């Protein structure tokens, strides 16, 4: 996904205001790729990243993983090794409603990563979590197959893929 664009969401909201909703939670940018988009895959888990690790080992071209970690700041749901697996499998991006770790390494990896914060402590692996489930976030219902668009201005969610050809 190579492009010269500096911003995506301002133009998307100008052109597709009726088809796009904004997540109001303020996420921080951690990956090297500051602009990313793709079809959503969802996970709901709390302080256990077993399912995150499992999903990011699968083919991810054109996809973004949205992880609802319950906004926990007690443990990191994503670190450098799992992110490396995601990069190797072609994932476009990862959004964590929770924390990440290995921030120095993450910012060098060619993938979009957003999270609400950082924590150096890894999770326990109990195999707990729901994959491809409905998530309610910021009064928005997020389901697998929806589209996520992200840049440094925020995160937008659309029911279907938007035609970006006039923007790129």
Coordinates of N, CA and C in Angstrom, one line a residue, residues 32-141:
X32 N 5.1 2.0 11.8 CA 5.8 2.8 10.8 C 4.8 3.4 9.8
X33 N 3.8 2.6 9.5 CA 2.8 3.0 8.5 C 1.7 3.9 9.2
X34 N 1.7 5.2 8.9 CA 0.8 6.1 9.6 C -0.6 6.1 8.9
X35 N -0.7 5.8 7.6 CA -2.0 5.7 6.9 C -2.2 4.2 6.5
X36 N -3.3 3.7 7.0 CA -3.7 2.3 6.6 C -5.2 2.1 6.6
X37 N -5.6 1.1 5.8 CA -7.0 0.8 5.8 C -7.2 -0.7 5.4
X38 N -8.4 -1.2 5.7 CA -8.6 -2.6 5.3 C -9.9 -3.1 5.9
X39 N -10.2 -4.3 5.5 CA -11.4 -5.0 6.0 C -11.2 -5.5 7.4
X40 N -12.1 -5.3 8.3 CA -12.0 -5.6 9.7 C -12.1 -7.0 10.0
X41 N -11.2 -7.5 10.9 CA -11.3 -8.8 11.6 C -11.3 -8.3 13.0
X42 N -12.2 -8.9 13.9 CA -12.3 -8.5 15.2 C -11.9 -9.6 16.2
X43 N -11.4 -9.1 17.4 CA -11.2 -10.0 18.5 C -11.6 -9.2 19.8
X44 N -12.2 -9.9 20.7 CA -12.5 -9.4 22.0 C -11.8 -10.3 23.0
X45 N -10.9 -9.6 23.8 CA -10.1 -10.4 24.8 C -9.7 -9.4 25.9
X46 N -9.4 -10.0 27.1 CA -9.0 -9.2 28.2 C -7.7 -9.7 28.8
X47 N -6.7 -8.9 28.7 CA -5.4 -9.3 29.3 C -4.8 -10.7 28.9
X48 N -5.2 -11.1 27.7 CA -4.8 -12.4 27.2 C -4.7 -12.3 25.6
X49 N -3.5 -12.3 25.1 CA -3.4 -12.1 23.6 C -3.2 -13.4 22.8
X50 N -3.7 -14.5 23.4 CA -3.6 -15.8 22.6 C -4.2 -15.7 21.3
X51 N -5.4 -15.1 21.2 CA -6.2 -15.1 19.9 C -5.5 -14.1 19.0
X52 N -5.0 -13.0 19.5 CA -4.3 -12.0 18.7 C -3.1 -12.7 18.0
X53 N -2.3 -13.4 18.7 CA -1.2 -14.1 18.2 C -1.6 -15.1 17.1
X54 N -2.7 -15.9 17.4 CA -3.2 -16.9 16.5 C -3.7 -16.3 15.2
X55 N -4.5 -15.2 15.2 CA -5.0 -14.6 14.0 C -3.9 -13.9 13.2
X56 N -3.0 -13.3 13.8 CA -1.9 -12.5 13.1 C -0.9 -13.5 12.4
X57 N -1.0 -14.8 12.7 CA -0.2 -15.8 12.0 C -0.9 -16.2 10.6
X58 N -2.1 -15.7 10.4 CA -2.8 -16.0 9.2 C -2.7 -14.9 8.1
X59 N -3.0 -15.2 6.9 CA -3.0 -14.3 5.8 C -3.8 -13.0 6.1
X60 N -3.2 -11.8 6.0 CA -3.9 -10.6 6.3 C -3.9 -9.5 5.3
X61 N -3.6 -9.9 4.0 CA -3.6 -8.8 3.0 C -4.9 -8.2 2.9
X62 N -4.9 -6.9 2.9 CA -6.2 -6.1 2.8 C -7.0 -6.1 4.1
X63 N -6.4 -6.5 5.2 CA -7.2 -6.6 6.4 C -6.5 -5.8 7.6
X64 N -7.4 -5.4 8.5 CA -7.0 -4.7 9.7 C -7.6 -5.5 10.9
X65 N -6.8 -5.8 11.9 CA -7.3 -6.4 13.1 C -7.7 -5.4 14.1
X66 N -8.9 -5.5 14.6 CA -9.4 -4.6 15.7 C -9.5 -5.4 16.9
X67 N -8.8 -5.1 18.0 CA -8.8 -5.9 19.2 C -9.4 -5.0 20.3
X68 N -10.5 -5.5 20.8 CA -11.2 -4.9 22.0 C -10.6 -5.5 23.2
X69 N -9.6 -4.9 23.8 CA -9.0 -5.4 25.0 C -9.6 -4.8 26.3
X70 N -10.8 -4.2 26.2 CA -11.5 -3.6 27.3 C -10.8 -2.4 27.9
X71 N -10.0 -1.8 27.1 CA -9.2 -0.6 27.5 C -8.3 -0.8 28.7
X72 N -7.9 -2.1 28.9 CA -7.0 -2.4 30.0 C -5.6 -1.8 29.7
X73 N -5.1 -1.2 30.8 CA -3.7 -0.7 30.7 C -2.8 -1.5 31.6
X74 N -3.2 -2.7 32.0 CA -2.5 -3.5 32.9 C -1.4 -4.4 32.2
X75 N -1.7 -4.8 31.0 CA -0.8 -5.6 30.2 C -0.8 -5.3 28.7
X76 N 0.2 -5.6 28.0 CA 0.3 -5.3 26.6 C -0.3 -6.5 25.8
X77 N -1.2 -6.2 24.8 CA -1.8 -7.2 24.0 C -1.0 -7.4 22.7
X78 N 0.0 -6.6 22.4 CA 0.8 -6.7 21.2 C 2.2 -6.3 21.5
X79 N 3.2 -7.1 21.0 CA 4.6 -6.7 21.1 C 5.3 -7.0 19.8
X80 N 6.6 -6.9 19.8 CA 7.4 -7.0 18.6 C 7.3 -8.3 17.8
X81 N 7.3 -9.5 18.6 CA 7.3 -10.8 17.9 C 5.9 -11.0 17.2
X82 N 4.8 -10.7 17.8 CA 3.5 -10.9 17.2 C 3.4 -9.9 16.0
X83 N 3.9 -8.7 16.2 CA 3.8 -7.7 15.1 C 4.6 -8.2 13.9
X84 N 5.8 -8.8 14.1 CA 6.6 -9.3 13.1 C 5.8 -10.3 12.3
X85 N 5.1 -11.2 13.0 CA 4.3 -12.2 12.3 C 3.2 -11.6 11.5
X86 N 2.6 -10.5 12.0 CA 1.6 -9.8 11.2 C 2.2 -9.2 9.9
X87 N 3.4 -8.6 10.0 CA 4.0 -8.0 8.9 C 4.3 -9.1 7.8
X88 N 4.9 -10.2 8.3 CA 5.2 -11.3 7.4 C 4.0 -11.9 6.7
X89 N 2.8 -11.8 7.3 CA 1.6 -12.3 6.8 C 0.7 -11.2 6.0
X90 N 1.3 -10.0 5.8 CA 0.7 -9.0 5.0 C -0.4 -8.2 5.6
X91 N -0.6 -8.2 6.9 CA -1.6 -7.4 7.5 C -1.4 -5.9 7.3
X92 N -2.5 -5.1 7.1 CA -2.4 -3.7 6.8 C -2.2 -2.9 8.1
X93 N -2.9 -3.4 9.1 CA -2.8 -2.6 10.4 C -3.5 -3.4 11.5
X94 N -3.2 -2.9 12.7 CA -3.8 -3.4 14.0 C -4.2 -2.2 14.9
X95 N -5.4 -2.3 15.4 CA -5.9 -1.3 16.4 C -6.2 -2.1 17.7
X96 N -5.6 -1.6 18.7 CA -5.7 -2.2 20.1 C -6.4 -1.3 21.0
X97 N -7.6 -1.6 21.5 CA -8.2 -0.9 22.6 C -7.6 -1.5 23.9
X98 N -6.4 -1.1 24.1 CA -5.6 -1.6 25.1 C -4.1 -1.1 24.9
X99 N -3.2 -1.9 25.4 CA -1.8 -1.5 25.3 C -0.9 -2.3 24.4
X100 N 0.2 -1.7 24.0 CA 1.3 -2.4 23.2 C 2.6 -2.3 24.0
X101 N 3.6 -3.0 23.6 CA 4.9 -2.9 24.2 C 5.9 -3.0 23.1
X102 N 7.2 -3.0 23.4 CA 8.3 -3.0 22.4 C 8.1 -1.8 21.4
X103 N 7.8 -0.7 21.9 CA 7.5 0.5 21.1 C 8.6 0.9 20.1
X104 N 9.8 0.8 20.6 CA 11.0 1.1 19.7 C 11.0 0.3 18.5
X105 N 10.7 -1.0 18.6 CA 10.7 -1.9 17.5 C 9.5 -1.7 16.6
X106 N 8.3 -1.5 17.3 CA 7.1 -1.4 16.5 C 7.1 -0.2 15.5
X107 N 7.8 0.9 15.9 CA 7.8 2.1 15.0 C 8.7 1.8 13.8
X108 N 9.5 0.8 13.8 CA 10.3 0.5 12.6 C 9.6 -0.5 11.7
X109 N 8.5 -1.1 12.1 CA 7.8 -2.2 11.3 C 6.8 -1.6 10.3
X110 N 6.8 -2.1 9.1 CA 5.9 -1.5 8.1 C 4.5 -2.1 8.2
X111 N 3.8 -1.5 9.2 CA 2.4 -1.9 9.4 C 1.8 -0.7 10.2
X112 N 0.5 -0.5 10.1 CA -0.2 0.5 10.9 C -0.5 -0.1 12.2
X113 N -0.2 0.6 13.3 CA -0.5 0.1 14.7 C -1.0 1.3 15.5
X114 N -2.2 1.2 16.1 CA -2.7 2.2 17.0 C -3.2 1.5 18.3
X115 N -3.0 2.1 19.4 CA -3.4 1.6 20.7 C -3.6 2.8 21.6
X116 N -4.2 2.5 22.8 CA -4.5 3.6 23.7 C -3.3 3.9 24.6
X117 N -2.3 3.0 24.6 CA -1.2 3.2 25.5 C -0.2 2.1 25.4
X118 N 0.8 2.2 26.3 CA 1.9 1.2 26.4 C 2.0 0.6 27.8
X119 N 2.5 -0.6 27.8 CA 2.8 -1.3 29.1 C 3.8 -2.4 28.8
X120 N 4.9 -2.4 29.5 CA 6.0 -3.4 29.2 C 5.7 -4.8 29.6
X121 N 4.6 -5.1 30.3 CA 4.3 -6.4 30.8 C 3.4 -7.2 29.8
X122 N 3.9 -8.4 29.5 CA 3.1 -9.3 28.6 C 1.9 -9.9 29.3
X123 N 1.0 -10.4 28.4 CA -0.2 -11.1 28.9 C 0.1 -12.5 29.3
X124 N -0.8 -13.1 30.1 CA -0.8 -14.5 30.3 C -1.5 -15.1 29.1
X125 N -1.1 -16.3 28.8 CA -1.7 -17.1 27.6 C -2.6 -18.1 28.2
X126 N -3.9 -17.9 28.1 CA -4.9 -18.8 28.6 C -5.8 -19.3 27.4
X127 N -5.6 -18.8 26.2 CA -6.4 -19.2 25.1 C -7.8 -18.6 25.1
X128 N -8.0 -17.5 25.9 CA -9.3 -16.9 26.1 C -9.5 -15.7 25.1
X129 N -10.7 -15.6 24.5 CA -11.1 -14.5 23.7 C -12.0 -15.0 22.6
X130 N -12.7 -14.0 22.0 CA -13.7 -14.2 20.9 C -13.1 -13.7 19.6
X131 N -13.2 -14.4 18.6 CA -12.7 -14.0 17.2 C -13.9 -13.8 16.3
X132 N -13.8 -12.7 15.5 CA -14.9 -12.3 14.5 C -16.2 -12.1 15.2
X133 N -16.2 -11.3 16.3 CA -17.4 -11.0 17.1 C -17.8 -9.6 16.9
X134 N -19.0 -9.2 17.3 CA -19.4 -7.9 17.2 C -18.8 -7.1 18.4
X135 N -18.3 -5.9 18.2 CA -17.7 -5.0 19.2 C -18.5 -3.7 19.2
X136 N -18.8 -3.3 20.4 CA -19.4 -2.0 20.6 C -18.4 -1.0 21.2
X137 N -18.1 0.0 20.4 CA -17.0 0.9 20.7 C -17.5 2.4 20.4
X138 N -17.4 3.2 21.3 CA -17.7 4.6 21.1 C -19.1 4.8 20.5
X139 N -20.1 4.0 21.0 CA -21.5 4.0 20.5 C -21.6 3.6 19.0
X140 N -20.6 2.8 18.6 CA -20.6 2.3 17.2 C -20.6 0.8 17.3
X141 N -21.4 0.1 16.5 CA -21.3 -1.4 16.4 C -20.3 -1.7 15.3

